XYZ file of C-alpha atoms in Angstrom:
747
model
C -2.231 -253.145 98.443
C -0.674 -250.502 96.027
C 0.829 -252.692 93.827
C -2.392 -254.182 93.021
C -3.996 -251.112 92.340
C -1.219 -250.087 90.080
C -1.581 -253.394 87.836
C -5.177 -252.984 87.996
C -4.131 -249.148 86.095
C -1.974 -251.484 83.604
C -0.068 -249.328 81.370
C 0.502 -245.535 82.134
C -0.991 -243.065 80.139
C -1.219 -239.400 80.172
C -3.932 -238.384 82.453
C -7.005 -235.950 80.917
C -5.838 -232.595 80.421
C -7.999 -229.295 81.909
C -7.846 -226.915 79.511
C -8.487 -223.461 80.528
C -12.013 -221.764 80.118
C -10.267 -218.379 79.101
C -11.682 -215.054 79.444
C -13.646 -213.127 76.474
C -11.441 -210.422 75.220
C -12.921 -207.146 74.652
C -13.751 -206.261 70.701
C -13.118 -203.057 68.639
C -16.248 -200.903 68.777
C -16.706 -197.859 66.830
C -19.002 -194.837 67.295
C -21.353 -195.525 64.048
C -23.117 -192.402 62.847
C -25.587 -194.315 60.616
C -26.620 -196.099 63.539
C -25.481 -193.514 66.878
C -24.297 -196.400 68.502
C -21.092 -198.034 68.967
C -21.191 -200.647 66.680
C -18.489 -203.966 66.293
C -15.751 -202.907 63.869
C -15.915 -206.076 61.536
C -14.233 -205.276 58.032
C -15.547 -206.703 54.615
C -12.689 -208.383 53.884
C -10.753 -210.102 56.312
C -8.035 -207.329 58.217
C -8.172 -205.166 55.111
C -9.922 -201.582 55.783
C -10.875 -199.387 53.104
C -11.217 -195.978 54.180
C -12.305 -192.351 52.691
C -11.978 -189.278 54.188
C -12.917 -185.931 52.821
C -9.972 -183.410 52.714
C -9.639 -179.690 52.595
C -10.904 -177.132 50.630
C -8.463 -175.425 49.669
C -9.122 -171.499 49.145
C -7.716 -170.153 52.486
C -4.893 -171.099 55.372
C -5.801 -174.422 57.268
C -6.511 -173.347 60.510
C -7.083 -175.938 64.041
C -10.322 -177.241 62.790
C -8.729 -178.901 60.069
C -6.477 -180.138 62.612
C -9.056 -181.410 64.899
C -10.199 -183.680 61.675
C -6.987 -184.490 60.407
C -5.030 -185.595 63.830
C -7.786 -187.237 65.269
C -8.647 -189.176 61.871
C -4.311 -189.722 61.965
C -4.977 -191.086 65.651
C -7.814 -193.608 64.681
C -5.758 -194.802 61.523
C -2.760 -195.414 63.581
C -4.340 -196.834 65.978
C -6.018 -199.492 63.355
C -3.010 -200.360 61.864
C -0.091 -200.510 64.670
C -2.283 -201.070 67.407
C -4.565 -203.452 66.026
C -2.757 -204.559 62.956
C -5.673 -203.815 60.441
C -4.011 -203.139 56.558
C -5.502 -199.884 56.375
C -5.614 -198.447 52.937
C -6.302 -194.629 53.239
C -7.470 -192.168 50.432
C -8.064 -188.535 50.915
C -9.473 -185.826 48.209
C -8.651 -182.031 47.783
C -11.386 -180.078 46.804
C -10.012 -177.725 44.532
C -13.293 -176.793 42.632
C -15.794 -175.282 44.493
C -17.976 -172.266 44.992
C -15.804 -170.638 47.220
C -12.704 -171.391 45.527
C -14.322 -169.576 42.155
C -15.503 -166.673 44.228
C -12.365 -166.086 46.292
C -9.948 -166.653 43.091
C -12.213 -164.597 41.372
C -11.876 -161.798 43.808
C -8.203 -162.176 44.147
C -7.726 -161.379 40.378
C -9.539 -158.378 40.139
C -8.187 -156.910 43.431
C -4.788 -157.684 42.008
C -5.946 -155.871 38.846
C -7.026 -153.050 40.595
C -4.057 -152.570 42.758
C -1.886 -152.899 39.622
C -3.514 -149.644 37.966
C -2.533 -147.809 41.053
C -5.644 -146.082 41.591
C -5.067 -142.109 42.865
C -6.265 -141.771 46.639
C -9.202 -140.084 45.787
C -10.514 -142.845 43.231
C -9.888 -145.433 46.262
C -11.780 -142.912 48.174
C -14.996 -143.056 45.948
C -14.846 -146.378 44.938
C -14.641 -147.614 48.706
C -17.616 -145.412 49.569
C -19.561 -146.792 46.375
C -18.695 -150.314 47.448
C -19.889 -149.457 51.146
C -23.639 -149.185 49.618
C -24.227 -152.748 48.897
C -22.248 -153.758 51.799
C -24.441 -151.919 54.438
C -27.551 -153.628 52.363
C -26.114 -156.916 53.480
C -25.157 -156.152 56.686
C -28.658 -155.077 57.433
C -29.920 -158.079 55.850
C -27.784 -160.767 57.904
C -29.510 -162.383 60.511
C -26.654 -164.916 61.883
C -25.454 -163.484 64.605
C -21.637 -164.519 64.320
C -21.722 -163.064 60.349
C -23.045 -160.274 61.175
C -20.501 -159.675 63.875
C -18.004 -160.378 61.442
C -19.445 -157.777 58.851
C -19.670 -155.217 61.634
C -15.828 -155.707 62.367
C -15.281 -155.246 58.593
C -17.242 -152.247 58.587
C -15.691 -150.432 61.653
C -12.276 -151.214 60.366
C -13.195 -149.582 56.990
C -14.596 -146.626 58.256
C -11.864 -145.894 61.221
C -9.222 -145.492 58.334
C -11.682 -144.213 55.856
C -12.423 -141.416 57.663
C -8.991 -139.620 58.078
C -8.306 -140.053 54.122
C -11.409 -138.434 53.508
C -10.043 -135.594 55.653
C -6.671 -135.477 53.909
C -7.880 -135.147 50.540
C -10.715 -132.859 51.376
C -8.126 -130.548 52.679
C -6.153 -130.840 49.743
C -3.126 -132.388 52.241
C 0.519 -133.533 50.395
C 1.247 -136.877 48.808
C 3.311 -138.136 51.173
C 0.397 -137.448 53.959
C -2.461 -138.788 51.089
C -0.558 -142.237 50.061
C 0.247 -143.935 53.241
C -3.853 -142.866 54.525
C -4.963 -144.624 51.187
C -2.559 -147.518 50.996
C -3.794 -148.440 54.381
C -7.759 -147.775 53.542
C -7.131 -150.190 50.710
C -6.018 -152.752 52.998
C -8.686 -152.459 55.143
C -11.282 -152.435 52.687
C -9.728 -155.645 50.539
C -12.734 -157.626 51.008
C -15.164 -155.142 50.796
C -13.767 -153.999 47.514
C -13.135 -157.498 45.994
C -16.783 -158.099 46.544
C -17.817 -155.164 44.650
C -15.347 -155.665 42.310
C -16.720 -159.204 41.593
C -20.171 -157.895 41.588
C -19.247 -155.616 38.649
C -16.422 -157.706 36.576
C -17.022 -161.268 38.156
C -18.634 -162.275 34.805
C -15.533 -161.629 32.562
C -13.417 -163.622 34.127
C -12.998 -166.923 31.864
C -9.438 -168.260 32.064
C -9.490 -171.670 33.919
C -5.548 -171.027 34.831
C -7.190 -168.146 36.961
C -9.216 -170.495 39.262
C -6.185 -173.280 39.765
C -3.593 -170.611 41.271
C -5.439 -169.919 44.391
C -6.106 -173.956 45.048
C -2.623 -175.264 44.234
C -1.381 -172.554 46.760
C -3.070 -173.499 49.291
C -2.712 -177.205 48.730
C 0.809 -176.873 49.045
C 0.481 -174.877 52.654
C -1.728 -177.635 53.907
C 0.553 -180.458 53.027
C 3.037 -178.566 55.042
C 1.038 -177.976 57.713
C 0.165 -181.473 57.825
C 3.686 -182.695 57.821
C 4.649 -180.590 60.525
C 1.978 -181.752 62.760
C 3.015 -185.373 61.553
C 0.037 -186.598 60.547
C 0.574 -189.411 58.077
C 0.332 -188.753 53.927
C -3.286 -190.905 52.734
C -1.800 -193.677 50.491
C -4.026 -191.789 47.467
C -4.475 -188.262 47.124
C -7.130 -187.451 44.684
C -8.273 -183.903 43.351
C -11.498 -182.829 41.878
C -9.653 -181.063 38.991
C -8.254 -184.041 37.618
C -11.219 -186.418 38.018
C -13.643 -184.233 35.814
C -13.940 -187.115 33.522
C -14.865 -189.685 35.781
C -17.694 -187.497 37.408
C -19.231 -186.594 34.123
C -19.456 -190.677 33.807
C -20.670 -190.936 37.519
C -23.373 -188.358 36.630
C -24.538 -189.926 33.761
C -24.991 -193.270 35.008
C -26.577 -191.723 38.190
C -29.197 -190.170 35.305
C -29.451 -193.435 33.446
C -30.416 -195.130 36.935
C -33.289 -193.064 37.276
C -32.190 -191.038 39.701
C -31.039 -187.888 37.889
C -32.414 -185.207 35.590
C -31.316 -182.829 33.336
C -32.549 -178.889 33.343
C -31.184 -175.822 31.907
C -27.883 -177.609 31.165
C -27.730 -178.506 34.847
C -28.291 -182.024 36.197
C -29.841 -182.806 39.871
C -30.375 -185.451 42.020
C -34.143 -186.634 42.144
C -34.500 -187.307 45.786
C -38.449 -188.150 45.929
C -37.197 -191.264 43.177
C -34.292 -191.874 44.976
C -36.434 -191.722 48.699
C -39.373 -193.832 47.149
C -37.349 -196.761 45.768
C -37.764 -199.587 48.129
C -33.951 -200.369 48.442
C -32.945 -196.986 48.983
C -33.121 -194.203 51.934
C -32.687 -190.670 51.588
C -30.738 -188.958 54.802
C -29.453 -192.133 56.469
C -26.990 -189.875 58.739
C -29.610 -186.915 59.669
C -32.872 -187.983 58.592
C -34.647 -185.037 60.552
C -32.816 -182.445 58.531
C -34.285 -183.223 55.306
C -36.120 -180.475 54.070
C -33.428 -178.048 55.788
C -33.751 -175.168 53.322
C -30.360 -173.369 54.817
C -28.655 -176.023 55.141
C -29.343 -177.595 52.019
C -28.353 -173.846 50.376
C -25.154 -173.987 51.931
C -24.329 -177.238 50.429
C -25.195 -176.222 47.061
C -22.807 -172.688 47.558
C -23.227 -169.355 47.404
C -22.836 -169.168 43.311
C -25.555 -171.646 42.733
C -28.616 -170.511 44.886
C -29.868 -167.604 42.958
C -33.531 -167.602 41.888
C -33.139 -168.839 38.400
C -30.808 -171.495 39.681
C -33.334 -172.840 42.384
C -36.315 -173.019 39.923
C -34.461 -175.442 37.847
C -35.306 -178.069 40.679
C -38.462 -180.418 40.718
C -38.067 -180.275 44.642
C -36.354 -177.847 46.669
C -34.482 -181.061 48.501
C -32.881 -181.850 45.138
C -29.089 -181.192 44.502
C -26.704 -180.386 41.716
C -24.635 -183.276 40.609
C -23.673 -181.061 37.524
C -23.486 -177.255 37.024
C -24.364 -175.413 33.988
C -21.639 -173.022 34.378
C -21.967 -169.125 34.065
C -19.857 -166.461 32.729
C -17.068 -165.907 35.456
C -16.880 -169.371 36.763
C -14.472 -172.246 35.205
C -15.773 -174.740 32.695
C -15.695 -178.512 31.277
C -17.603 -180.264 28.328
C -20.043 -182.515 29.173
C -23.370 -184.310 27.289
C -25.347 -181.533 29.101
C -23.104 -178.670 27.884
C -20.211 -176.538 29.237
C -20.377 -176.998 33.253
C -18.304 -177.936 36.250
C -19.177 -180.405 39.111
C -21.292 -180.468 42.233
C -20.134 -180.086 45.714
C -21.409 -183.850 46.702
C -20.836 -185.567 43.436
C -16.769 -184.885 43.974
C -16.489 -187.335 46.963
C -18.822 -189.858 45.620
C -16.660 -190.057 41.700
C -13.274 -190.057 43.352
C -14.035 -192.915 46.303
C -16.141 -194.833 44.235
C -13.195 -195.115 41.301
C -10.484 -195.771 44.037
C -12.285 -197.660 46.802
C -15.235 -199.749 44.489
C -18.370 -199.488 45.365
C -18.608 -200.106 48.953
C -15.753 -198.955 51.683
C -15.107 -200.080 55.392
C -14.891 -196.463 56.893
C -15.844 -192.951 55.669
C -14.821 -189.975 57.921
C -15.336 -185.892 57.517
C -16.296 -183.127 60.303
C -19.495 -183.299 62.565
C -20.688 -180.330 60.130
C -20.250 -182.636 57.046
C -22.984 -185.059 58.008
C -26.131 -182.989 56.278
C -26.280 -182.332 53.531
C -22.771 -183.858 52.334
C -22.153 -186.611 53.591
C -25.853 -187.602 53.342
C -25.903 -187.002 49.689
C -22.779 -188.892 48.955
C -24.645 -191.822 50.350
C -27.653 -191.426 48.433
C -25.962 -190.336 44.906
C -23.257 -193.219 45.023
C -26.055 -196.115 46.500
C -28.266 -194.658 43.519
C -24.696 -195.261 41.114
C -24.080 -198.507 42.334
C -27.712 -199.826 43.205
C -26.999 -200.918 46.448
C -27.432 -199.901 50.066
C -24.181 -200.565 51.782
C -21.635 -197.504 50.335
C -20.374 -196.721 53.481
C -20.503 -199.514 56.678
C -19.187 -197.270 59.347
C -19.155 -193.601 59.011
C -16.812 -191.441 61.729
C -17.578 -187.930 62.093
C -14.655 -185.959 64.399
C -16.351 -183.376 66.853
C -16.364 -179.485 66.513
C -13.398 -177.062 67.786
C -14.125 -174.119 69.769
C -11.687 -171.233 70.748
C -12.164 -170.415 74.363
C -15.545 -171.413 74.250
C -16.331 -169.526 71.053
C -17.241 -170.802 67.451
C -14.550 -170.920 65.062
C -15.284 -170.752 61.512
C -12.839 -169.930 58.184
C -15.901 -168.287 56.544
C -16.668 -166.158 59.555
C -12.692 -165.131 59.465
C -12.840 -166.457 63.562
C -9.930 -168.800 63.050
C -6.277 -169.851 64.289
C -4.216 -171.109 61.619
C -2.087 -174.480 62.255
C 1.166 -172.360 61.948
C 0.444 -169.498 64.463
C -1.004 -172.620 66.668
C 2.698 -174.293 66.220
C 4.259 -171.023 66.969
C 3.000 -171.592 70.460
C 3.008 -175.235 70.954
C 4.754 -178.019 69.597
C 3.048 -180.566 67.374
C 3.574 -183.274 70.051
C 1.566 -180.762 72.556
C -1.190 -180.232 70.057
C -1.681 -184.194 69.706
C -1.288 -185.060 73.291
C -4.472 -182.173 73.984
C -6.302 -184.000 71.164
C -5.693 -187.650 72.332
C -6.884 -186.083 76.090
C -10.308 -185.702 74.807
C -12.917 -188.100 72.731
C -12.001 -187.673 68.983
C -16.036 -187.612 68.489
C -16.720 -184.825 70.871
C -16.133 -181.250 71.052
C -13.008 -179.942 71.580
C -12.328 -176.498 73.638
C -8.911 -175.341 72.451
C -7.695 -173.163 75.323
C -4.946 -172.129 77.337
C -6.219 -174.550 79.713
C -6.218 -177.520 77.361
C -2.945 -177.032 76.373
C -1.606 -176.439 79.774
C -2.877 -179.542 80.599
C -1.199 -181.390 77.683
C 1.882 -179.256 78.598
C 2.090 -181.013 82.274
C 1.076 -184.192 80.650
C 4.294 -184.117 78.643
C 6.435 -183.134 81.462
C 4.992 -185.691 83.777
C 6.089 -189.073 81.516
C 9.092 -187.175 80.237
C 10.484 -187.115 83.665
C 9.590 -190.732 84.171
C 11.307 -191.575 80.703
C 14.457 -189.455 81.881
C 14.588 -191.334 85.460
C 14.185 -194.914 83.898
C 17.209 -193.937 81.418
C 19.153 -192.588 84.420
C 18.608 -196.336 85.887
C 19.475 -198.077 82.930
C 22.595 -196.443 82.777
C 23.782 -197.684 85.771
C 26.753 -199.705 85.045
C 26.401 -203.773 85.434
C 27.359 -206.786 83.503
C 25.143 -209.003 81.191
C 23.914 -211.270 84.601
C 23.449 -208.205 86.531
C 20.698 -206.913 84.953
C 18.491 -210.150 86.021
C 17.761 -209.232 89.795
C 15.704 -211.004 92.081
C 12.252 -209.666 92.454
C 10.591 -208.771 95.899
C 7.171 -207.709 96.642
C 7.528 -204.362 95.103
C 8.522 -205.680 91.739
C 5.671 -208.205 91.798
C 3.234 -205.727 92.884
C 4.282 -203.197 90.697
C 4.395 -205.963 87.547
C 0.493 -206.966 88.464
C -0.175 -203.167 88.121
C 1.692 -203.087 84.999
C -0.287 -205.974 83.364
C -3.359 -204.302 84.783
C -3.188 -200.974 83.374
C -2.381 -202.620 80.249
C -5.505 -204.511 80.193
C -7.517 -200.933 80.998
C -5.572 -199.431 77.925
C -6.461 -201.938 75.647
C -10.258 -202.021 76.838
C -10.536 -198.440 76.452
C -8.961 -198.381 72.606
C -11.294 -200.984 71.704
C -14.182 -198.976 73.310
C -14.646 -196.572 70.281
C -10.588 -195.719 70.589
C -11.110 -193.920 73.680
C -7.751 -192.198 73.826
C -9.002 -190.065 76.845
C -9.493 -193.131 78.866
C -6.040 -194.688 77.575
C -4.216 -191.385 78.683
C -5.253 -191.594 81.715
C -4.495 -194.621 82.615
C -1.008 -194.213 81.012
C -0.334 -191.335 83.378
C -1.533 -193.836 86.812
C 1.034 -196.592 85.314
C 3.801 -193.472 85.045
C 2.441 -192.925 89.107
C 3.054 -196.210 90.192
C 6.331 -196.498 88.415
C 7.627 -193.091 90.211
C 6.457 -194.431 93.443
C 8.161 -197.729 93.027
C 11.805 -195.732 91.774
C 11.322 -193.214 95.524
C 10.802 -196.337 97.546
C 13.588 -197.953 96.121
C 15.735 -194.993 96.288
C 14.864 -193.693 100.158
C 16.314 -197.438 100.729
C 19.189 -196.959 99.053
C 18.361 -200.036 97.088
C 18.827 -199.967 92.947
C 15.370 -200.220 91.093
C 15.069 -203.201 89.176
C 16.503 -202.380 85.895
C 14.314 -204.935 83.400
C 11.099 -203.910 84.932
C 11.364 -200.424 84.507
C 12.776 -200.831 81.024
C 9.557 -202.699 80.056
C 6.973 -200.512 81.725
C 9.176 -197.297 79.649
C 9.299 -199.329 76.443
C 5.382 -200.060 76.761
C 4.823 -196.266 77.225
C 6.872 -195.290 74.439
C 5.431 -197.832 72.006
C 1.787 -196.553 72.883
C 2.667 -192.859 72.205
C 4.319 -194.040 69.138
C 1.315 -195.502 68.213
C -0.525 -192.421 68.788
C 1.838 -190.459 66.696
C 3.425 -188.640 69.509
C 6.309 -190.100 69.388
C 8.198 -190.354 65.769
C 11.480 -192.253 65.575
C 12.841 -195.383 66.843
C 14.021 -194.570 70.184
C 13.146 -197.564 72.259
C 12.235 -195.445 75.482
C 11.205 -191.727 75.643
C 10.576 -188.808 73.416
C 13.247 -187.884 70.456
C 16.263 -186.087 71.613
C 18.076 -183.633 69.939
C 14.984 -182.415 67.799
C 13.467 -183.835 64.731
C 15.112 -184.507 61.739
C 18.173 -185.979 63.324
C 19.361 -189.149 62.290
C 21.933 -189.846 64.618
C 21.319 -191.362 68.159
C 22.160 -187.963 70.565
C 21.953 -189.526 73.439
C 24.018 -192.709 73.201
C 27.100 -190.130 71.735
C 27.031 -187.204 74.220
C 26.071 -189.363 77.372
C 29.557 -190.842 78.229
C 31.284 -187.754 77.949
C 28.324 -186.386 80.220
C 28.673 -189.286 82.312
C 32.423 -187.899 82.721
C 31.648 -184.720 83.256
C 29.165 -185.353 86.199
C 31.477 -187.696 87.972
C 34.369 -185.386 87.875
C 32.156 -182.424 89.414
C 31.304 -184.627 92.151
C 34.454 -185.656 93.523
C 35.333 -181.780 92.913
C 32.440 -180.764 94.706
C 33.108 -183.714 97.750
C 37.100 -181.829 98.014
C 35.192 -178.568 98.113
C 32.975 -179.519 100.763
C 35.716 -181.172 103.094
C 38.022 -178.017 102.514
C 35.160 -175.515 102.652
C 36.297 -173.865 99.265
C 32.983 -171.536 99.036
C 34.128 -170.277 95.666
C 34.417 -173.764 93.743
C 30.993 -174.529 94.986
C 29.747 -171.854 93.271
C 31.404 -172.810 90.069
C 30.031 -176.361 90.244
C 26.624 -174.919 90.769
C 27.263 -172.322 87.845
C 28.088 -175.422 85.317
C 24.768 -177.093 86.840
C 22.276 -173.719 86.612
C 23.833 -171.637 83.890
C 26.261 -173.696 81.590
C 24.513 -176.852 80.826
C 21.208 -175.798 80.625
C 22.150 -174.052 77.758
C 23.286 -177.117 75.853
C 20.046 -179.138 76.897
C 21.478 -180.648 80.136
C 20.197 -181.334 83.333
C 21.902 -182.219 86.262
C 20.185 -182.904 89.384
C 22.316 -183.478 92.845
C 20.829 -185.675 95.187
C 22.381 -186.212 98.991
C 23.970 -189.233 99.415
C 23.140 -190.057 95.906
C 24.576 -189.950 92.292
C 23.946 -186.947 90.460
C 21.215 -187.596 87.607
C 22.437 -186.944 84.159
C 19.327 -185.899 81.857
C 19.421 -184.616 77.850
C 16.173 -182.208 77.811
C 15.124 -179.939 75.190
C 17.387 -176.532 75.497
C 13.689 -174.038 75.678
C 12.560 -176.610 78.368
C 15.245 -176.180 80.570
C 16.021 -172.015 79.898
C 11.556 -171.826 80.891
C 12.550 -173.827 83.786
C 15.142 -171.837 85.174
C 13.306 -168.637 84.171
C 10.440 -170.172 86.581
C 13.014 -170.747 88.969
C 14.245 -167.335 88.984
C 10.862 -165.970 89.002
C 9.900 -168.224 92.190
C 13.386 -167.010 93.522
C 12.735 -163.112 92.919
C 8.919 -163.790 94.424
C 10.557 -165.043 97.423
C 12.833 -162.224 98.010
C 10.254 -160.026 97.395
C 8.023 -161.478 99.884
C 10.959 -161.382 102.509
C 11.746 -157.924 101.711
C 7.921 -157.213 102.135
C 7.714 -159.461 105.391
C 11.206 -157.298 106.666
C 9.450 -153.937 105.845
C 6.055 -154.357 107.228
C 7.966 -155.995 110.382
C 9.684 -152.450 110.385
C 6.802 -150.200 109.915
C 5.001 -152.319 112.528
C 8.064 -151.751 115.055
C 8.386 -148.156 114.051
C 4.629 -147.490 114.182
C 4.919 -149.625 117.809
C 7.967 -147.117 118.937
C 5.721 -144.285 117.837
C 3.201 -144.989 119.936
C 5.298 -146.107 122.982
C 6.706 -142.628 122.676
C 3.468 -141.091 123.730
C 2.539 -140.186 127.506
C -0.626 -141.528 128.436
C -1.666 -138.214 129.452
C -1.324 -137.256 126.053
C -3.158 -140.337 124.438
C -6.598 -139.760 124.455
C -6.328 -135.357 123.994
C -5.791 -135.447 120.788
C -9.064 -136.993 120.018
C -11.057 -133.962 119.949
C -13.384 -135.407 117.600
C -14.523 -137.788 120.927
C -13.849 -136.013 124.092
C -14.528 -132.474 125.398
C -12.935 -132.390 128.953
C -10.175 -133.765 130.712
C -8.487 -134.467 134.422
C -5.319 -133.740 135.370
C -3.628 -136.903 134.323
C -4.872 -136.376 130.624
C -7.993 -138.982 131.178
C -11.427 -138.162 129.712
C -14.420 -137.204 131.819
C -16.630 -135.850 129.169
C -17.512 -136.868 125.616
C -17.254 -134.507 122.420
C -21.013 -133.055 123.056
C -20.119 -132.194 126.818
C -21.860 -135.580 128.367
C -19.955 -137.009 131.583
C -18.452 -140.611 130.423
C -20.465 -143.782 131.819
C -18.881 -145.784 134.255
C -18.877 -148.400 131.667
C -17.108 -146.299 129.327
C -14.790 -145.295 131.580
C -13.826 -148.807 132.816
C -13.026 -149.694 129.272
C -10.964 -146.322 128.634
C -8.846 -147.427 132.009
C -7.894 -150.536 130.204
C -6.344 -148.572 127.519
C -4.654 -145.706 129.733
C -2.942 -148.740 132.082
C -1.725 -150.581 128.804
C -0.209 -147.358 127.051
C 1.327 -146.278 130.725
C 2.707 -149.428 130.593
C 4.306 -149.151 127.007
C 5.604 -145.941 128.125
C 7.075 -146.705 131.219
C 9.266 -149.766 129.160
C 9.586 -146.919 126.209
C 11.678 -144.909 129.131
C 13.457 -147.631 130.524
C 14.387 -148.585 127.295
C 15.992 -145.321 126.316
C 17.680 -144.683 129.964
C 19.623 -148.203 129.006
C 20.689 -146.797 125.722
C 18.218 -148.195 123.248
C 15.683 -146.562 120.531
C 15.449 -142.640 120.785
């Protein structure tokens, strides 16, 4: 029968193959400010991504608000490049021509000139008093609560040092007393005097080089800060001062296309003409803000909102493409006369010249959406005559300091250098990673403590895995049999990797990704602990895979900068050598020798040697960045940890021990006091215990028991019953005392 079936089939052939159905994989979506939705990210040209990011206006120190934006974009950029494998071309600008820069540069120049003249204390006093008059008018007219508070702080600081100088000058004090007071006033009143000097003499500052010194200095500081934060440099950096010819050509074409007009030597963008065109829309990002005059005027700049300037525009919604320069402002030649670029046009011209008529991503801070980015979009689409200059607009969230708004112009900010003096660049980045890039981030002690604990938690896992991998084995011994624990951990490992991937596809949600990674570390720790408790060696290759994955993800995020296969770099940044590979063999020998010495010392009860071994672990090696962990019945674990962390741990341990000691001493003191109080009470005969309470009782019987209260009324039966219980208890207590004395106890 079987043979006949076989013959019916004829020649054997491969059976039909059943292909797997597969599962739909998540795709990268980014929150796009142009739609206010998470849109699937589809680059215009294959895997190439053209990206422009608004850079800093360099007139002061970079602060944590800058860090919020540039670290966040650095994380996004790294994820797109190193995780999703896009070919990112990243362009960023430096704004070195701007109303703020012009005003600050002019003020600095005039103040330094004033200081170089070495004015007498009486003149400084008089000039500050004169400068205070317009300042107080400005203070009275200011309605913005944050700005008003800043001006009030300045006023308080100036008046606090003005009074002592005025008093010293009036009584004709010696120069040795007056001079320091005058110098202090000059320092405190710098902003106030600079503003006043600028109003008097600003129009006389005409040399263009004066306006380049300030931005050149602060640009250098900015680049140093970004390097310290491990922020990747842009592929192309554009400076406004180097692109003035391109800006002029850009403005010229916008006018030729019918969307700009010349007025009194300046050129303005015609928002009505642009918005009325069928193929264009004005206010794509924040349409509800169109017409917001306060925002529009802030966008134009302090030097560009005078009544004569505002009257040049056809509509209050129009904005400057090119500004005719006034006396005291830098200027360049143009078809419309001497002038300088408007703020918004700078990015359009520079980005357009590098990236062309359309880019994939444009990034910037949340507060730049209107008017800056809406105006950029309008003038660029007016230039290119398209409606897709930017495909995806990404805006990072605000940064607050302990819940309060931070602003450079309000002088309420923490510089990046100040932040790096308190925390490492990795800790700052971890704090940012643990929050959504598009939401407000509160920079506070709690935020940073969470980042520090995360770093410590994951670093301990890396150190434990390294210790497992250092156990000697041959090439075949590293392949170990998998039991249920390994199978379960590996299953969880792949689930966590999938969860991290889903999170990163969901608008690069690093907060969720970091939590999934933390959960993976917890699973790894549980696995290691279970194995060690059973005196079994953990599976080397499985732990190595988990640790290598976590290391790679942190490297993708920019939290690890190095080539180490596992863990954070050891030995500090800038070291080309693999410190761990060099020193660990020696440390292992030292650890084994110490363990042998401890064993012999314990067997022979040589306390002094055991104390020396503890001192080596607790005092000597931490100074060198080495931690020894002794475990009963298991080999000592050797870990390389940075010295500062170990010294901090030692100090914390010392504080805990001192607190324990203090509590122990406090408990002993309280116990002693209680025993002394009990003894003092025992000494009192029952016949005397109530007699001292004359505020309660007036008469007593022969045994000292109260019969009448303080008012002479006879004690009630119920009260007598209660007092009798107390009397009997004291009688027993006193009897115990007498027996104790008789037996030679306390007296």
